[in-house]
Coordinates of C-alpha atoms in Angstrom, one line a residue:
M28 CA 0.0 0.0 0.0
K29 CA 1.4 3.5 -0.9
P30 CA 2.2 5.7 2.0
I31 CA -0.4 8.3 1.0
M32 CA -3.2 5.6 0.8
K33 CA -2.0 4.0 4.0
K34 CA -2.2 7.3 5.8
F35 CA -5.6 8.0 4.4
S36 CA -6.8 4.5 5.6
I37 CA -5.7 5.1 9.2
I38 CA -7.3 8.5 9.3
L39 CA -10.6 7.0 7.9
V40 CA -10.7 4.3 10.6
L41 CA -10.0 6.8 13.4
T42 CA -12.7 9.1 12.1
M43 CA -15.2 6.3 12.1
L44 CA -14.3 5.3 15.6
A45 CA -14.6 8.9 16.8
A46 CA -18.0 9.1 15.1
C47 CA -19.1 6.1 17.1
Q48 CA -18.4 8.0 20.3
R49 CA -20.6 10.9 19.3
V50 CA -24.3 10.8 20.0
G51 CA -27.1 13.1 18.9
D52 CA -30.2 14.1 20.7
P53 CA -32.1 10.9 20.6
Q54 CA -35.8 11.4 20.5
A55 CA -36.9 7.8 20.7
K56 CA -37.8 6.7 24.2
T57 CA -38.0 3.1 25.5
E58 CA -41.3 1.7 26.6
N59 CA -42.3 -0.5 29.3
I60 CA -44.2 -3.4 27.8
M61 CA -46.8 -5.1 30.0
D62 CA -47.2 -8.6 28.9
K63 CA -50.8 -10.1 28.9
Q64 CA -50.7 -12.7 31.7
P65 CA -52.5 -16.0 31.2
A66 CA -55.2 -16.9 33.8
T67 CA -53.3 -20.0 34.8
L68 CA -50.3 -18.2 36.4
E69 CA -49.2 -19.2 39.8
E70 CA -46.9 -17.4 42.3
A71 CA -43.9 -18.4 44.5
V72 CA -41.9 -16.2 46.9
F73 CA -38.2 -16.7 47.7
A74 CA -35.6 -14.8 49.7
G75 CA -32.0 -15.3 48.8
G76 CA -30.0 -12.3 49.7
C77 CA -29.8 -9.4 47.4
F78 CA -33.1 -9.4 45.4
W79 CA -31.3 -7.9 42.4
C80 CA -29.4 -11.2 41.9
V81 CA -32.4 -13.5 42.8
E82 CA -34.5 -11.5 40.4
A83 CA -32.1 -11.8 37.5
D84 CA -31.6 -15.5 38.0
F85 CA -35.3 -16.4 38.1
E86 CA -36.1 -14.3 35.1
K87 CA -33.9 -16.7 33.0
V88 CA -36.1 -19.6 33.8
D89 CA -38.3 -20.8 31.0
G90 CA -41.9 -20.6 32.1
V91 CA -41.3 -17.6 34.4
T92 CA -43.3 -14.6 33.2
E93 CA -42.5 -12.0 35.8
V94 CA -40.3 -11.5 38.9
I95 CA -40.9 -8.7 41.3
S96 CA -38.5 -7.6 44.0
G97 CA -39.8 -6.8 47.4
Y98 CA -40.1 -7.3 51.1
T99 CA -41.8 -9.9 53.3
G100 CA -41.7 -11.8 56.6
G101 CA -41.6 -8.8 58.8
R102 CA -43.9 -6.5 61.0
R103 CA -44.1 -3.1 59.4
E104 CA -46.6 -2.3 56.6
N105 CA -45.3 -0.9 53.4
P106 CA -41.7 -0.8 54.5
T107 CA -39.0 1.2 52.7
Y108 CA -35.7 0.0 51.6
R109 CA -34.0 2.1 54.2
E110 CA -36.2 0.7 57.0
V111 CA -35.7 -2.9 55.8
S112 CA -31.9 -2.2 55.5
S113 CA -31.9 -1.2 59.2
G114 CA -32.7 -4.7 60.1
Q115 CA -35.4 -3.6 62.5
T116 CA -38.6 -4.5 60.5
G117 CA -38.0 -8.2 60.4
H118 CA -38.6 -8.2 56.6
L119 CA -36.3 -10.1 54.2
E120 CA -35.5 -8.9 50.8
A121 CA -37.4 -11.4 48.5
V122 CA -38.8 -12.0 45.1
R123 CA -42.3 -12.8 43.9
V124 CA -42.2 -15.2 40.9
R125 CA -45.1 -15.5 38.6
Y126 CA -44.9 -18.6 36.5
D127 CA -46.8 -20.9 34.1
P128 CA -47.2 -24.3 35.8
T129 CA -47.6 -25.9 32.3
R130 CA -44.0 -24.9 31.5
V131 CA -42.2 -25.0 34.9
S132 CA -43.3 -26.7 38.1
Y133 CA -43.0 -25.3 41.6
R134 CA -40.6 -28.2 42.4
Q135 CA -38.3 -27.1 39.6
L136 CA -38.4 -23.5 40.9
L137 CA -37.3 -24.9 44.3
E138 CA -34.3 -26.5 42.6
V139 CA -33.5 -23.3 40.9
F140 CA -33.6 -21.5 44.3
W141 CA -31.2 -23.9 46.0
R142 CA -28.7 -23.7 43.2
H143 CA -28.5 -20.0 43.5
V144 CA -28.0 -19.3 47.3
D145 CA -25.9 -20.5 50.2
P146 CA -28.4 -22.2 52.4
T147 CA -26.1 -22.7 55.2
D148 CA -25.4 -19.1 56.1
P149 CA -27.7 -17.8 58.9
D150 CA -26.4 -14.2 58.8
G151 CA -26.9 -13.2 55.2
Q152 CA -25.7 -14.1 51.7
F153 CA -22.0 -13.5 50.6
V154 CA -21.0 -9.8 50.9
D155 CA -24.5 -8.8 52.2
R156 CA -24.7 -9.3 55.9
G157 CA -27.8 -8.8 58.2
P158 CA -31.1 -10.5 59.0
Q159 CA -32.7 -9.0 55.8
Y160 CA -30.4 -11.1 53.7
R161 CA -31.4 -14.5 55.1
T162 CA -32.6 -17.3 52.9
A163 CA -36.2 -18.4 53.1
I164 CA -39.0 -20.1 51.2
F165 CA -42.4 -18.5 51.7
Y166 CA -45.3 -20.9 51.0
K167 CA -48.7 -19.8 50.0
N168 CA -50.5 -23.1 50.6
E169 CA -50.2 -26.5 52.0
D170 CA -48.9 -28.1 48.7
Q171 CA -46.1 -25.5 48.5
R172 CA -45.2 -26.1 52.2
R173 CA -44.9 -29.8 51.7
A174 CA -42.9 -29.5 48.5
A175 CA -40.5 -27.0 50.2
L176 CA -39.9 -29.1 53.2
E177 CA -39.3 -32.3 51.1
S178 CA -37.0 -30.4 48.9
K179 CA -35.0 -29.1 51.9
R180 CA -34.8 -32.6 53.3
Q181 CA -33.4 -33.9 50.0
L182 CA -30.8 -31.1 49.9
E183 CA -29.7 -32.0 53.5
A184 CA -29.5 -35.6 52.7
S185 CA -27.3 -34.9 49.6
G186 CA -24.3 -34.2 51.8
R187 CA -23.3 -31.4 49.4
F188 CA -22.8 -28.9 52.3
D189 CA -20.5 -29.2 55.3
H190 CA -22.7 -27.1 57.5
P191 CA -26.5 -27.5 58.3
V192 CA -29.1 -26.0 55.9
V193 CA -30.7 -23.1 57.8
T194 CA -33.0 -21.8 55.1
E195 CA -36.4 -21.2 56.8
I196 CA -39.8 -22.5 55.4
L197 CA -42.3 -19.8 56.4
R198 CA -45.9 -19.0 55.7
L199 CA -46.4 -16.0 53.3
D200 CA -48.1 -13.1 54.8
T201 CA -48.0 -9.9 52.8
F202 CA -45.6 -9.3 50.0
Y203 CA -44.6 -5.5 49.5
P204 CA -43.1 -4.7 46.1
A205 CA -39.9 -2.7 46.5
E206 CA -39.3 0.8 45.1
D207 CA -39.4 1.2 41.3
Y208 CA -35.6 1.7 41.0
H209 CA -35.0 -1.8 42.4
Q210 CA -37.2 -3.5 39.8
D211 CA -35.2 -5.1 36.8
Y212 CA -32.1 -3.5 38.3
Y213 CA -29.8 -5.9 36.3
R214 CA -31.4 -4.7 33.0
I215 CA -31.6 -1.0 33.7
N216 CA -28.2 -0.8 35.3
P217 CA -26.2 -3.6 33.7
L218 CA -22.8 -2.2 34.4
R219 CA -23.4 -1.4 38.0
Y220 CA -25.1 -4.7 38.4
R221 CA -22.4 -6.8 36.9
F222 CA -19.7 -5.0 39.0
Y223 CA -21.6 -5.7 42.2
R224 CA -22.3 -9.3 41.3
M225 CA -18.7 -10.0 40.3
N226 CA -17.5 -8.7 43.6
S227 CA -20.2 -10.3 45.8
G228 CA -18.6 -13.7 45.7
R229 CA -22.0 -15.4 44.8
D230 CA -20.9 -16.8 41.5
R231 CA -17.6 -18.1 42.9
F232 CA -19.4 -19.9 45.7
L233 CA -22.0 -21.4 43.4
K234 CA -19.3 -22.7 40.9
K235 CA -17.4 -24.3 43.8
V236 CA -20.6 -26.1 45.1
W237 CA -22.4 -27.0 41.9
G238 CA -19.6 -26.9 39.3
E239 CA -21.3 -24.1 37.3
T240 CA -22.3 -20.6 37.5
P241 CA -26.0 -19.5 37.6
M242 CA -28.3 -21.1 35.1
D243 CA -28.4 -19.6 31.6
A244 CA -31.7 -20.6 30.2
R245 CA -30.4 -21.1 26.7
T246 CA -27.4 -23.4 27.6
Q247 CA -29.8 -25.4 29.9
S248 CA -32.2 -25.9 27.0
G249 CA -30.0 -28.1 25.0
G250 CA -27.3 -25.8 23.8
R251 CA -29.6 -24.1 21.3
Y252 CA -27.1 -21.4 20.5
T253 CA -23.5 -22.3 19.6
M254 CA -20.6 -21.0 17.5
P255 CA -20.2 -22.9 14.2
P256 CA -16.7 -24.1 13.1
D257 CA -14.6 -21.4 11.4
A258 CA -14.7 -23.1 8.1
E259 CA -18.6 -23.0 8.0
L260 CA -18.6 -19.3 9.2
R261 CA -16.2 -18.4 6.2
K262 CA -18.7 -20.0 3.9
R263 CA -21.9 -18.6 5.5
L264 CA -21.0 -15.1 6.3
T265 CA -20.2 -12.3 3.9
P266 CA -16.5 -10.9 4.0
L267 CA -17.8 -7.9 5.9
Q268 CA -19.7 -10.0 8.5
Y269 CA -16.7 -12.2 9.0
K270 CA -14.4 -9.3 9.4
V271 CA -16.6 -7.6 11.9
T272 CA -17.6 -10.6 14.0
R273 CA -14.4 -12.6 14.0
Q274 CA -11.6 -9.9 13.5
E275 CA -13.3 -7.0 15.5
G276 CA -13.8 -4.9 12.3
T277 CA -16.0 -1.9 12.0
E278 CA -18.5 -1.3 9.1
P279 CA -19.1 2.2 7.6
P280 CA -21.5 4.5 9.3
F281 CA -24.7 5.4 7.5
D282 CA -24.0 2.6 5.0
N283 CA -25.1 -0.6 6.7
A284 CA -28.2 -2.7 6.9
Y285 CA -29.9 -1.5 10.0
W286 CA -28.8 1.9 11.1
D287 CA -32.1 3.4 9.9
N288 CA -34.3 0.3 10.2
K289 CA -37.6 1.3 12.0
A290 CA -39.4 -2.1 11.6
E291 CA -40.6 -3.9 14.6
G292 CA -38.8 -7.2 15.6
I293 CA -35.7 -8.6 17.3
Y294 CA -32.0 -8.6 16.5
V295 CA -30.1 -11.8 16.8
D296 CA -26.4 -12.7 16.6
V297 CA -25.6 -13.5 12.9
V298 CA -23.1 -16.2 14.1
S299 CA -25.1 -18.1 16.7
G300 CA -28.7 -16.8 16.4
E301 CA -28.9 -15.9 20.1
P302 CA -31.4 -13.0 20.8
L303 CA -29.6 -9.7 21.5
F304 CA -31.7 -6.6 21.1
S305 CA -35.2 -5.5 20.4
S306 CA -36.6 -2.8 18.2
R307 CA -38.4 -1.4 21.2
D308 CA -35.1 -0.4 22.6
K309 CA -33.6 1.0 19.4
F310 CA -33.0 4.8 19.0
D311 CA -31.4 7.2 16.6
S312 CA -28.0 8.1 18.1
G313 CA -26.9 10.2 15.1
T314 CA -23.8 8.0 14.8
G315 CA -24.9 6.0 11.7
W316 CA -24.9 2.6 13.5
P317 CA -27.8 0.7 15.1
S318 CA -28.0 1.9 18.7
F319 CA -29.9 0.3 21.6
S320 CA -30.5 1.5 25.2
R321 CA -30.6 -2.0 26.6
P322 CA -30.1 -5.7 25.7
L323 CA -33.2 -7.9 25.0
A324 CA -31.4 -10.8 26.8
P325 CA -28.6 -9.5 29.0
E326 CA -27.4 -13.0 29.7
N327 CA -26.3 -13.2 26.0
I328 CA -24.1 -10.1 26.3
V329 CA -20.4 -10.1 27.3
E330 CA -18.5 -6.9 28.0
K331 CA -14.7 -6.7 27.7
R332 CA -12.2 -3.9 28.1
D333 CA -10.9 -2.6 24.8
T334 CA -7.8 -0.4 24.7
R335 CA -7.1 -0.5 21.0
F336 CA -6.7 2.8 18.9
F337 CA -5.3 4.6 21.9
M338 CA -8.8 4.6 23.5
E339 CA -10.3 2.8 26.5
R340 CA -13.8 1.5 25.7
T341 CA -16.2 -1.3 26.6
E342 CA -16.4 -4.0 23.8
V343 CA -19.6 -5.9 23.5
R344 CA -19.6 -9.5 22.3
S345 CA -22.3 -12.4 22.1
R346 CA -21.9 -15.0 24.7
H347 CA -22.5 -18.2 22.8
G348 CA -21.3 -17.0 19.3
D349 CA -18.4 -15.0 20.7
A350 CA -19.0 -12.5 18.0
H351 CA -17.8 -8.9 18.2
L352 CA -20.9 -6.8 18.2
G353 CA -19.7 -3.2 18.9
H354 CA -19.1 -1.0 22.0
L355 CA -21.0 0.2 25.0
F356 CA -21.2 3.9 26.0
D357 CA -22.9 5.8 28.8
D358 CA -24.5 8.5 26.7
G359 CA -27.8 6.9 25.8
P360 CA -31.4 7.9 26.6
A361 CA -33.3 7.4 29.8
P362 CA -34.1 5.2 31.7
T363 CA -30.8 3.3 31.2
G364 CA -28.5 6.0 30.1
L365 CA -26.7 3.4 28.0
R366 CA -25.9 3.2 24.3
Y367 CA -25.0 -0.1 22.7
C368 CA -23.4 0.9 19.5
I369 CA -23.7 -2.1 17.3
N370 CA -22.5 -3.1 13.8
S371 CA -25.3 -4.2 11.5
A372 CA -22.9 -6.9 10.1
S373 CA -23.1 -8.6 13.5
L374 CA -26.8 -8.8 13.5
R375 CA -29.8 -10.5 11.7
F376 CA -33.2 -8.9 11.9
I377 CA -36.3 -11.0 12.7
P378 CA -39.5 -9.1 11.9
V379 CA -42.4 -9.5 14.2
E380 CA -44.4 -11.5 11.8
D381 CA -41.6 -14.0 11.4
L382 CA -40.8 -14.6 15.1
E383 CA -42.7 -17.9 15.5
K384 CA -41.6 -19.2 12.1
E385 CA -37.9 -18.5 12.9
G386 CA -38.2 -20.0 16.4
Y387 CA -38.4 -16.9 18.6
G388 CA -42.1 -17.1 19.4
E389 CA -41.5 -16.4 23.1
Y390 CA -40.8 -12.7 22.1
R391 CA -44.0 -12.3 20.2
D392 CA -45.9 -10.8 23.1
L393 CA -43.4 -7.9 23.4
F394 CA -45.1 -6.3 20.4
K395 CA -48.7 -6.6 21.4

């Protein structure tokens, strides 16, 4: 390459990267979508330490339709987070799980619960200490009580723990939803949540005891999303798609498939097919690349420190496909304040009308 052309190419790349860091005045706002709930839903209540983590883990379970963080087990009506944190109300941080019993049973939820807590600690969970962080199963009826007691006996008999299982089985009284800023915390504040969780010790403990980190609904359902061999990707992907996803390339702004796409649907990883983003969270950032305020499935997103090109940024990759997607910035719209700046070449768009045909029918209700 001639020196002049080489110099021009370097300037072009740096200009494109700088453009990705600029954001306009986004007008599109994200919406809260209230799914229509089937009449057959049932409820279960669990306390497992920090409700941010427990909520995030249960929301990955197939058949769970809603998880609400809140307080229960204490004496004061309508307690606040500050009151509960004082340890004087007797309440525990807990979650209310609404689920479809035709897709997941109460006994299966009990197993999910046990695999996400330390049931031997009477004084809290991991870095969170205090009576409000104790573990407990709150039963609504006799069937739940019997199932919880039997599940606890089986865990005790397994010999998996060196100390006694101290998780309480308690009758559910009133469940008080927590303040709005605690709901879906892991979605709305993904960077803060992941920093907290990484440093809490929860996942290290669970991996030590169970040999795995918290359940990823996709990998537990038969490895639905995987990365094909490199030879197959070279045949299936276009040269640009391969360069972006496998070689951390960047496509041109304002000259890519989805930067101005306004159709409703979801965006999946072009490598693995795992769901990544929704049109409901897409906004015009003014950069010329598709921009999203939050992931559709946070468990499918991996963040890595990127120090290339004399900058420090947060790279975004897909979990199962290990595809380079783009970068994450903190100049996005409310309520998250985040901007996922993503290459179109990393994505495949599934229109709403094709979700069921393409095998993503579980996301159809988002667009009703």
